Coordinates of C-alpha atoms in Angstrom, one line a residue:
Chain C
M222 CA -0.6 15.9 -20.2
P223 CA -4.1 14.6 -19.6
Q224 CA -5.1 17.3 -17.2
K225 CA -4.1 20.8 -16.1
V226 CA -1.8 20.5 -13.0
A227 CA -3.6 23.4 -11.2
E228 CA -7.0 21.7 -11.7
Y229 CA -5.6 18.4 -10.5
F230 CA -4.5 19.9 -7.2
E231 CA -7.7 21.9 -6.9
E232 CA -9.8 18.8 -7.1
L233 CA -7.7 17.1 -4.4
E234 CA -8.8 19.8 -2.0
D235 CA -12.5 19.2 -2.7
I236 CA -12.9 16.1 -0.6
P237 CA -14.7 16.5 2.7
G238 CA -12.7 15.6 5.8
T239 CA -9.6 14.6 3.8
R240 CA -6.1 16.1 3.5
V241 CA -4.4 14.6 0.5
F242 CA -0.6 14.5 1.0
T243 CA 0.4 16.9 -1.7
A244 CA 3.9 18.2 -2.3
K245 CA 2.8 21.4 -0.7
R246 CA 1.8 19.6 2.6
A247 CA 4.9 17.5 2.3
R248 CA 7.1 20.6 2.3
K249 CA 5.3 22.1 5.3
G250 CA 5.6 18.8 7.2
Y251 CA 9.1 17.8 6.3
W252 CA 10.6 18.0 9.8
L253 CA 7.4 16.8 11.4
N254 CA 7.5 13.7 9.3
Q255 CA 11.3 13.2 9.6
F256 CA 10.8 13.4 13.4
C257 CA 8.2 10.6 13.2
M258 CA 10.7 8.5 11.3
S259 CA 13.2 8.8 14.1
L260 CA 10.8 6.8 16.3
M261 CA 11.6 3.7 14.2
K262 CA 14.7 3.4 16.3
H263 CA 14.4 1.8 19.8
E264 CA 16.8 4.2 21.5
N265 CA 14.9 7.2 20.1
R266 CA 11.6 5.8 21.3
E267 CA 13.1 5.6 24.8
R268 CA 14.3 9.2 24.7
W269 CA 10.9 10.4 23.4
R270 CA 9.0 8.5 26.1
A271 CA 11.3 9.8 28.8
D272 CA 10.8 13.5 28.0
E273 CA 8.7 14.3 24.9
R274 CA 9.2 18.1 25.1
A275 CA 13.0 17.7 25.4
Y276 CA 13.2 15.3 22.5
L277 CA 11.3 17.8 20.3
E278 CA 13.9 20.4 21.0
D279 CA 16.2 18.6 18.6
W280 CA 13.8 19.1 15.7
P281 CA 13.4 22.4 13.7
M282 CA 9.6 22.2 13.7
T283 CA 7.1 25.0 14.3
D284 CA 5.7 25.5 17.9
E285 CA 2.3 24.6 16.5
Q286 CA 3.6 21.3 15.2
K287 CA 5.2 20.5 18.5
E288 CA 2.1 21.4 20.5
A289 CA -0.1 19.3 18.2
L290 CA 2.3 16.3 18.6
L291 CA 2.2 16.6 22.4
A292 CA -1.6 16.8 22.3
R293 CA -1.7 13.9 19.8
D294 CA -4.1 16.0 17.8
Y295 CA -3.9 14.0 14.6
N296 CA -6.3 16.2 12.5
R297 CA -4.2 19.2 13.4
L298 CA -1.0 17.3 12.5
L299 CA -2.5 16.5 9.1
D300 CA -3.2 20.2 8.6
L301 CA 0.4 21.0 9.6
G302 CA 1.8 18.7 6.9
G303 CA 1.9 15.3 8.7
N304 CA 1.1 12.1 6.8
V305 CA -0.6 9.2 8.5
Y306 CA 2.1 6.6 7.6
Y307 CA 4.6 8.9 9.4
L308 CA 2.3 9.7 12.2
A309 CA 1.8 6.0 12.7
K310 CA 5.3 5.9 14.3
V311 CA 4.0 8.2 17.0
F312 CA 0.8 6.2 17.8
S313 CA 2.6 2.9 17.5
T314 CA 5.1 4.1 20.1
D315 CA 2.0 4.9 22.2
G316 CA 0.8 1.3 21.7
L317 CA -2.2 2.3 19.6
S318 CA -3.4 0.4 16.6
F319 CA -4.4 2.1 13.3
V320 CA -8.1 1.6 14.3
D321 CA -7.5 3.2 17.7
A322 CA -5.6 6.2 16.3
V323 CA -7.6 6.7 13.2
S324 CA -10.9 6.8 15.2
T325 CA -9.6 9.8 17.1
M326 CA -9.7 11.8 13.9
T327 CA -13.4 11.1 13.3
G328 CA -15.0 12.5 16.5
M329 CA -16.3 9.0 17.3
S330 CA -15.4 6.8 20.2
V331 CA -13.2 3.9 19.4
D332 CA -16.1 1.5 20.1
D333 CA -18.5 3.4 17.9
Y334 CA -15.9 3.5 15.1
K335 CA -15.3 -0.2 15.4
K336 CA -19.1 -0.8 15.3
M337 CA -19.3 1.4 12.1
M338 CA -16.5 -0.7 10.5
M339 CA -18.2 -4.0 11.5
A340 CA -21.4 -2.7 9.9
G341 CA -19.7 -2.1 6.6
G342 CA -17.8 1.2 7.2
R343 CA -18.7 4.8 6.4
S344 CA -20.8 5.3 3.2
P345 CA -19.3 7.6 0.6
K346 CA -22.8 9.2 0.2
G347 CA -22.6 12.9 1.0
V348 CA -18.8 13.0 1.5
R349 CA -17.6 12.7 -2.1
S350 CA -17.2 16.4 -2.8
I351 CA -17.4 19.7 -0.9
K352 CA -18.6 21.6 -4.0
E353 CA -21.2 19.1 -5.1
G354 CA -22.3 18.1 -1.6
N355 CA -22.8 14.5 -2.7
Chain Y
M147 CA 11.9 -18.4 -21.7
A148 CA 10.3 -16.6 -18.7
K149 CA 6.5 -16.5 -18.9
I150 CA 3.9 -14.6 -16.9
T151 CA 1.3 -17.3 -16.0
A152 CA -1.0 -15.4 -13.7
G153 CA -1.7 -12.2 -11.9
V154 CA -2.7 -11.9 -8.3
A155 CA -4.0 -8.9 -6.4
T156 CA -4.5 -8.6 -2.6
S157 CA -4.8 -6.0 0.1
H158 CA -1.7 -5.8 2.3
I159 CA -3.5 -4.8 5.5
P160 CA -1.0 -4.9 8.5
L161 CA -3.7 -6.7 10.6
I162 CA -3.6 -9.7 8.2
G163 CA 0.1 -10.0 9.2
V164 CA -0.8 -9.7 12.9
G165 CA -3.4 -12.5 12.4
V166 CA -0.8 -14.8 10.9
D167 CA 2.1 -13.9 13.2
Q168 CA -0.1 -14.4 16.3
G169 CA -1.9 -17.5 15.1
K170 CA -5.3 -15.9 15.2
Q171 CA -6.6 -17.5 12.0
D172 CA -9.5 -19.2 13.8
D173 CA -10.5 -16.2 15.9
P174 CA -14.1 -15.2 14.8
Y175 CA -12.9 -11.8 13.6
F176 CA -10.1 -13.3 11.4
K177 CA -11.8 -16.5 10.2
P178 CA -13.6 -14.9 7.2
I179 CA -10.5 -12.8 6.4
F180 CA -8.4 -16.0 6.0
A181 CA -11.0 -18.3 4.6
G182 CA -10.9 -16.4 1.3
Y183 CA -7.2 -17.3 0.9
D184 CA -7.7 -21.1 1.2
W185 CA -8.4 -21.5 -2.5
T186 CA -5.3 -19.6 -3.4
K187 CA -3.0 -21.4 -1.0
E188 CA -4.0 -24.8 -2.6
W189 CA -3.9 -23.5 -6.1
I190 CA -0.5 -21.8 -5.9
M191 CA 1.4 -24.8 -4.4
K192 CA 0.3 -27.2 -7.3
P193 CA 3.4 -27.8 -9.4
E194 CA 1.7 -26.6 -12.6
N195 CA 0.8 -23.3 -11.0
K196 CA 3.7 -22.6 -8.6
P197 CA 5.6 -19.5 -9.7
D198 CA 9.4 -19.5 -9.6
V199 CA 9.4 -15.7 -9.3
V200 CA 6.8 -13.2 -8.1
I201 CA 7.1 -9.6 -9.2
M202 CA 5.6 -7.8 -6.2
V203 CA 4.1 -4.4 -6.9
F204 CA 3.8 -2.7 -3.5
N205 CA 4.3 0.6 -1.7
D206 CA 6.5 1.5 1.1
H207 CA 4.8 3.1 4.1
A208 CA 7.5 5.4 5.4
S209 CA 9.7 2.4 6.3
A210 CA 12.5 2.2 3.7
F211 CA 11.8 5.6 2.1
D212 CA 11.2 8.7 4.1
Q213 CA 10.8 12.3 2.9
N214 CA 14.4 12.4 1.8
L215 CA 13.9 10.1 -1.1
I216 CA 10.6 9.5 -3.0
P217 CA 11.0 7.3 -6.0
T218 CA 8.0 7.1 -8.3
F219 CA 8.9 3.6 -9.5
A220 CA 11.7 1.6 -7.9
I221 CA 12.9 -2.0 -8.4
G222 CA 14.8 -4.0 -5.8
C223 CA 17.9 -5.6 -7.4
A224 CA 19.8 -7.0 -4.4
D225 CA 20.0 -10.7 -3.5
E226 CA 17.8 -10.3 -0.4
F227 CA 15.7 -7.9 1.6
Q228 CA 15.1 -8.0 5.4
P229 CA 11.7 -7.4 7.0
A230 CA 11.4 -3.8 8.2
D231 CA 11.0 -2.7 11.8
E232 CA 7.9 -0.6 11.5
G233 CA 7.9 0.6 15.1
W234 CA 7.2 -2.7 17.0
G235 CA 10.1 -4.8 15.8
P236 CA 10.5 -6.6 12.5
R237 CA 7.7 -9.2 11.6
P238 CA 8.9 -12.8 12.3
V239 CA 8.9 -13.7 8.6
P240 CA 11.6 -15.2 6.4
V241 CA 14.1 -13.0 4.5
V242 CA 12.8 -12.1 1.1
K243 CA 15.1 -13.7 -1.6
N244 CA 15.3 -12.1 -5.0
H245 CA 16.3 -13.5 -8.4
A246 CA 18.8 -10.7 -8.9
D247 CA 19.8 -11.6 -12.5
F248 CA 16.2 -11.4 -13.5
A249 CA 15.6 -8.2 -11.5
W250 CA 18.5 -6.5 -13.2
H251 CA 17.3 -7.7 -16.6
I252 CA 13.9 -6.2 -15.9
A253 CA 15.4 -3.0 -14.6
E254 CA 17.6 -2.6 -17.7
N255 CA 14.7 -3.4 -20.1
L256 CA 12.3 -1.0 -18.3
I257 CA 14.8 1.9 -18.5
L258 CA 15.5 1.2 -22.2
D259 CA 11.8 1.0 -22.6
D260 CA 11.5 4.6 -21.3
F261 CA 10.5 3.9 -17.7
D262 CA 13.0 5.8 -15.5
M263 CA 13.3 3.3 -12.7
T264 CA 15.1 3.9 -9.5
I265 CA 17.3 0.9 -8.6
I266 CA 17.5 -0.2 -5.0
N267 CA 20.1 -2.5 -3.5
K268 CA 19.4 -1.9 0.2
M269 CA 15.8 -1.8 1.3
D270 CA 14.0 -3.3 4.3
V271 CA 10.6 -4.4 3.1
D272 CA 7.5 -3.5 5.2
H273 CA 4.0 -4.9 5.5
G274 CA 3.2 -3.8 1.9
L275 CA 5.4 -6.6 0.6
T276 CA 5.4 -9.2 3.4
V277 CA 1.7 -9.3 4.2
P278 CA 0.7 -10.6 0.8
L279 CA 3.3 -13.4 1.1
S280 CA 1.9 -14.3 4.6
A281 CA -1.7 -14.3 3.3
V282 CA -0.9 -16.7 0.5
F283 CA 1.9 -18.8 1.9
G284 CA 1.3 -18.8 5.6
Q285 CA 4.3 -19.3 7.8
P286 CA 6.9 -21.3 5.9
E287 CA 10.6 -21.5 7.0
E288 CA 11.5 -19.9 3.7
W289 CA 9.3 -18.2 1.2
P290 CA 8.7 -20.8 -1.6
V291 CA 9.2 -18.2 -4.3
K292 CA 11.8 -15.6 -5.3
V293 CA 10.4 -12.1 -5.1
I294 CA 11.3 -9.0 -7.1
P295 CA 10.1 -5.9 -5.2
L296 CA 8.7 -3.2 -7.3
A297 CA 7.8 -0.1 -5.3
V298 CA 5.3 2.5 -6.4
N299 CA 4.9 5.9 -4.7
V300 CA 1.3 6.2 -3.7
V301 CA 1.9 8.4 -0.7
T302 CA 3.3 11.8 -1.8
Y303 CA 1.3 13.5 -4.5
P304 CA 1.4 13.6 -7.4
I305 CA 1.7 9.8 -7.7
P306 CA 1.8 8.0 -11.1
S307 CA -1.5 7.9 -13.1
G308 CA -3.4 4.7 -13.5
E309 CA -2.5 4.8 -17.2
R310 CA 1.2 5.0 -16.4
C311 CA 0.9 2.1 -14.0
W312 CA -0.9 0.0 -16.6
K313 CA 1.8 0.8 -19.2
L314 CA 4.5 -0.1 -16.7
G315 CA 2.8 -3.5 -16.4
E316 CA 2.9 -3.8 -20.2
A317 CA 6.6 -3.0 -20.2
I318 CA 7.2 -5.5 -17.4
A319 CA 5.5 -8.2 -19.6
R320 CA 7.9 -7.3 -22.5
A321 CA 10.9 -7.5 -20.2
V322 CA 9.8 -10.9 -18.8
E323 CA 9.3 -12.4 -22.2
S324 CA 12.9 -11.5 -23.2
F325 CA 14.5 -13.3 -20.3
P326 CA 16.1 -16.6 -21.5
E327 CA 15.7 -18.7 -18.4
D328 CA 12.6 -21.0 -18.2
L329 CA 10.7 -19.4 -15.3
K330 CA 7.1 -19.3 -14.3
V331 CA 6.4 -15.7 -13.2
Q332 CA 3.4 -14.1 -11.5
V333 CA 2.8 -10.4 -11.1
W334 CA 1.1 -9.4 -7.8
G335 CA -0.6 -6.1 -7.3
T336 CA -1.1 -5.2 -3.7
G337 CA -2.9 -2.7 -1.5
G338 CA -6.5 -1.4 -1.5
M339 CA -9.4 -1.8 -1.6
S340 CA -11.4 1.1 -0.3
H341 CA -10.1 2.6 2.9
Q342 CA -9.3 6.0 4.4
L343 CA -6.9 6.2 7.4
Q344 CA -7.1 9.9 8.0
G345 CA -9.3 12.8 8.9
P346 CA -13.0 13.0 9.8
R347 CA -13.9 10.9 6.7
A348 CA -11.8 7.9 8.0
G349 CA -13.5 4.5 7.8
L350 CA -14.9 5.1 4.3
I351 CA -15.8 1.8 2.5
N352 CA -17.4 1.6 -0.9
A353 CA -18.2 -2.1 -1.6
E354 CA -20.2 -1.4 -4.7
W355 CA -17.2 0.5 -6.4
D356 CA -14.7 -2.2 -5.2
Q357 CA -16.8 -5.0 -6.7
K358 CA -17.2 -3.2 -10.0
F359 CA -13.4 -2.7 -10.0
L360 CA -13.0 -6.5 -9.5
D361 CA -15.5 -7.2 -12.2
D362 CA -13.8 -4.9 -14.6
M363 CA -10.5 -6.7 -14.2
T364 CA -11.9 -9.2 -16.7
A365 CA -15.2 -7.6 -18.0
N366 CA -14.0 -4.2 -18.9
P367 CA -10.3 -3.9 -18.4
E368 CA -9.7 -1.1 -21.0
H369 CA -11.7 1.2 -18.7
L370 CA -9.4 0.7 -15.7
P371 CA -6.4 2.8 -16.7
L372 CA -8.7 5.7 -17.4
I373 CA -9.9 6.1 -13.8
P374 CA -8.5 9.4 -12.6
H375 CA -6.9 9.7 -9.1
I376 CA -9.8 11.9 -7.9
E377 CA -12.3 9.1 -8.5
Y378 CA -10.3 6.6 -6.3
L379 CA -10.0 9.3 -3.6
R380 CA -13.7 10.4 -3.7
E381 CA -15.2 6.9 -4.1
T382 CA -12.8 4.6 -2.2
G383 CA -11.1 6.9 0.4
S384 CA -7.7 8.5 0.4
E385 CA -5.8 5.2 0.8
G386 CA -8.0 3.5 -1.8
I387 CA -5.6 5.1 -4.3
E388 CA -3.3 2.0 -3.7
M389 CA -5.5 0.2 -6.3
V390 CA -3.4 1.9 -9.0
M391 CA -0.8 -0.8 -8.1
W392 CA -3.3 -3.5 -9.2
L393 CA -3.2 -1.9 -12.6
V394 CA 0.5 -2.7 -13.0
M395 CA -0.4 -6.3 -12.4
R396 CA -3.4 -6.2 -14.8
G397 CA -1.4 -4.3 -17.5
A398 CA 1.2 -7.1 -17.4
L399 CA -1.5 -9.7 -18.5
K400 CA -2.8 -10.1 -22.0
G401 CA -5.3 -11.8 -24.2
Q402 CA -8.3 -13.5 -22.7
V403 CA -7.7 -13.1 -19.0
K404 CA -9.7 -15.4 -16.8
E405 CA -10.8 -14.8 -13.2
L406 CA -10.0 -17.9 -11.2
H407 CA -10.8 -16.7 -7.7
R408 CA -12.1 -13.7 -5.8
H409 CA -12.4 -12.8 -2.1
Y410 CA -13.9 -9.6 -0.7
H411 CA -14.5 -8.9 3.0
V412 CA -15.3 -5.9 5.2
P413 CA -13.8 -5.1 7.6
A414 CA -10.2 -5.9 8.1
S415 CA -9.1 -3.2 10.5
N416 CA -10.1 0.1 8.6
T417 CA -10.1 -1.6 5.2
A418 CA -12.1 -3.5 2.6
L419 CA -10.1 -6.6 1.9
G420 CA -9.9 -7.5 -1.8
H421 CA -8.2 -10.4 -3.4
I422 CA -8.4 -11.8 -7.0
V423 CA -6.5 -14.4 -9.0
L424 CA -6.3 -14.0 -12.7
E425 CA -5.0 -16.5 -15.3
N426 CA -3.0 -14.9 -18.0
G427 CA -4.2 -15.3 -21.6
A428 CA -2.2 -16.5 -24.6

């Protein structure tokens, strides 16, 4: 084994503004992510749109996860074990593109975020490591 | 005998698929995105270059696989694969046809070569697999090549190391060489380059790192499998990790590998688009 497992996972937590989708997060977010998958079916999207709160009753998620979903608080959902490819089923159902939805996690407006991308994106300078501050 | 003639890598950004499906190739935003594929489109359809089979290394984005089943390496062995409905209906693209005898041969050889492959017979394929085909082949009635899907988990950690991906590529090359049919084969690595789709750090792009990665495909390939996950994540964003799939492609090539074409453009949606065509050595 090239590296100690504990060190491997510790490093993954050392990136500013990033939640790497580790097995630990995946366990926490299992039902949240499986709920998201259900929105790949048209009839489920219709039920979700008709009454979001009622649709969530079918899913054994925590209240926190349900509230974060209703609020479309994507950073919170990442903290609660969500993964962006799963959460994409929620924002796609809302008619949002990846750029629209992703920008909401950055504290920037969609327009400012788009401008940043057109100008070459966010520099890695200063956001590589929490410990190193580089 | 089957022979790997070239390796191709390309991003599989969903927006490229949107551009093709909605005929936006001449739109000012899309023009520079598609211009970089013109060379490849012409090159790949010349009879001396056109592959019979593409081994497509890609990742599923919570389409065919959910949290119930997370195969590290999986190979599609069915005769065909339908485009997935990713939440807005399936893409209007042809069904992906496999060369199932060859796929099974590769699966058998990989397993006996100590790669514990998952075999898949039913799998809808998402943008990870269909966008590279659209970028290179446009909108044909049928895809002009057979495609063997090879899925890598790059979503739920831990994912396979760069070194493991490289060695899988080497094992694929051995498996291809032992197939008796005369076939021209290309291995495609998809995904990347730098991008982060989550959290306050979203939008990260590192053109300098990406360009060096492209350079090292020919200049310093032995360095590539040694890049640890944490470097991809820190330097190229959380989704930049997809570049380990390029290493399966590069690991399948040997000898003096020659760069034939390169395309790099920022942005396509949230992502740095990267594309390279490599001629296999002897």
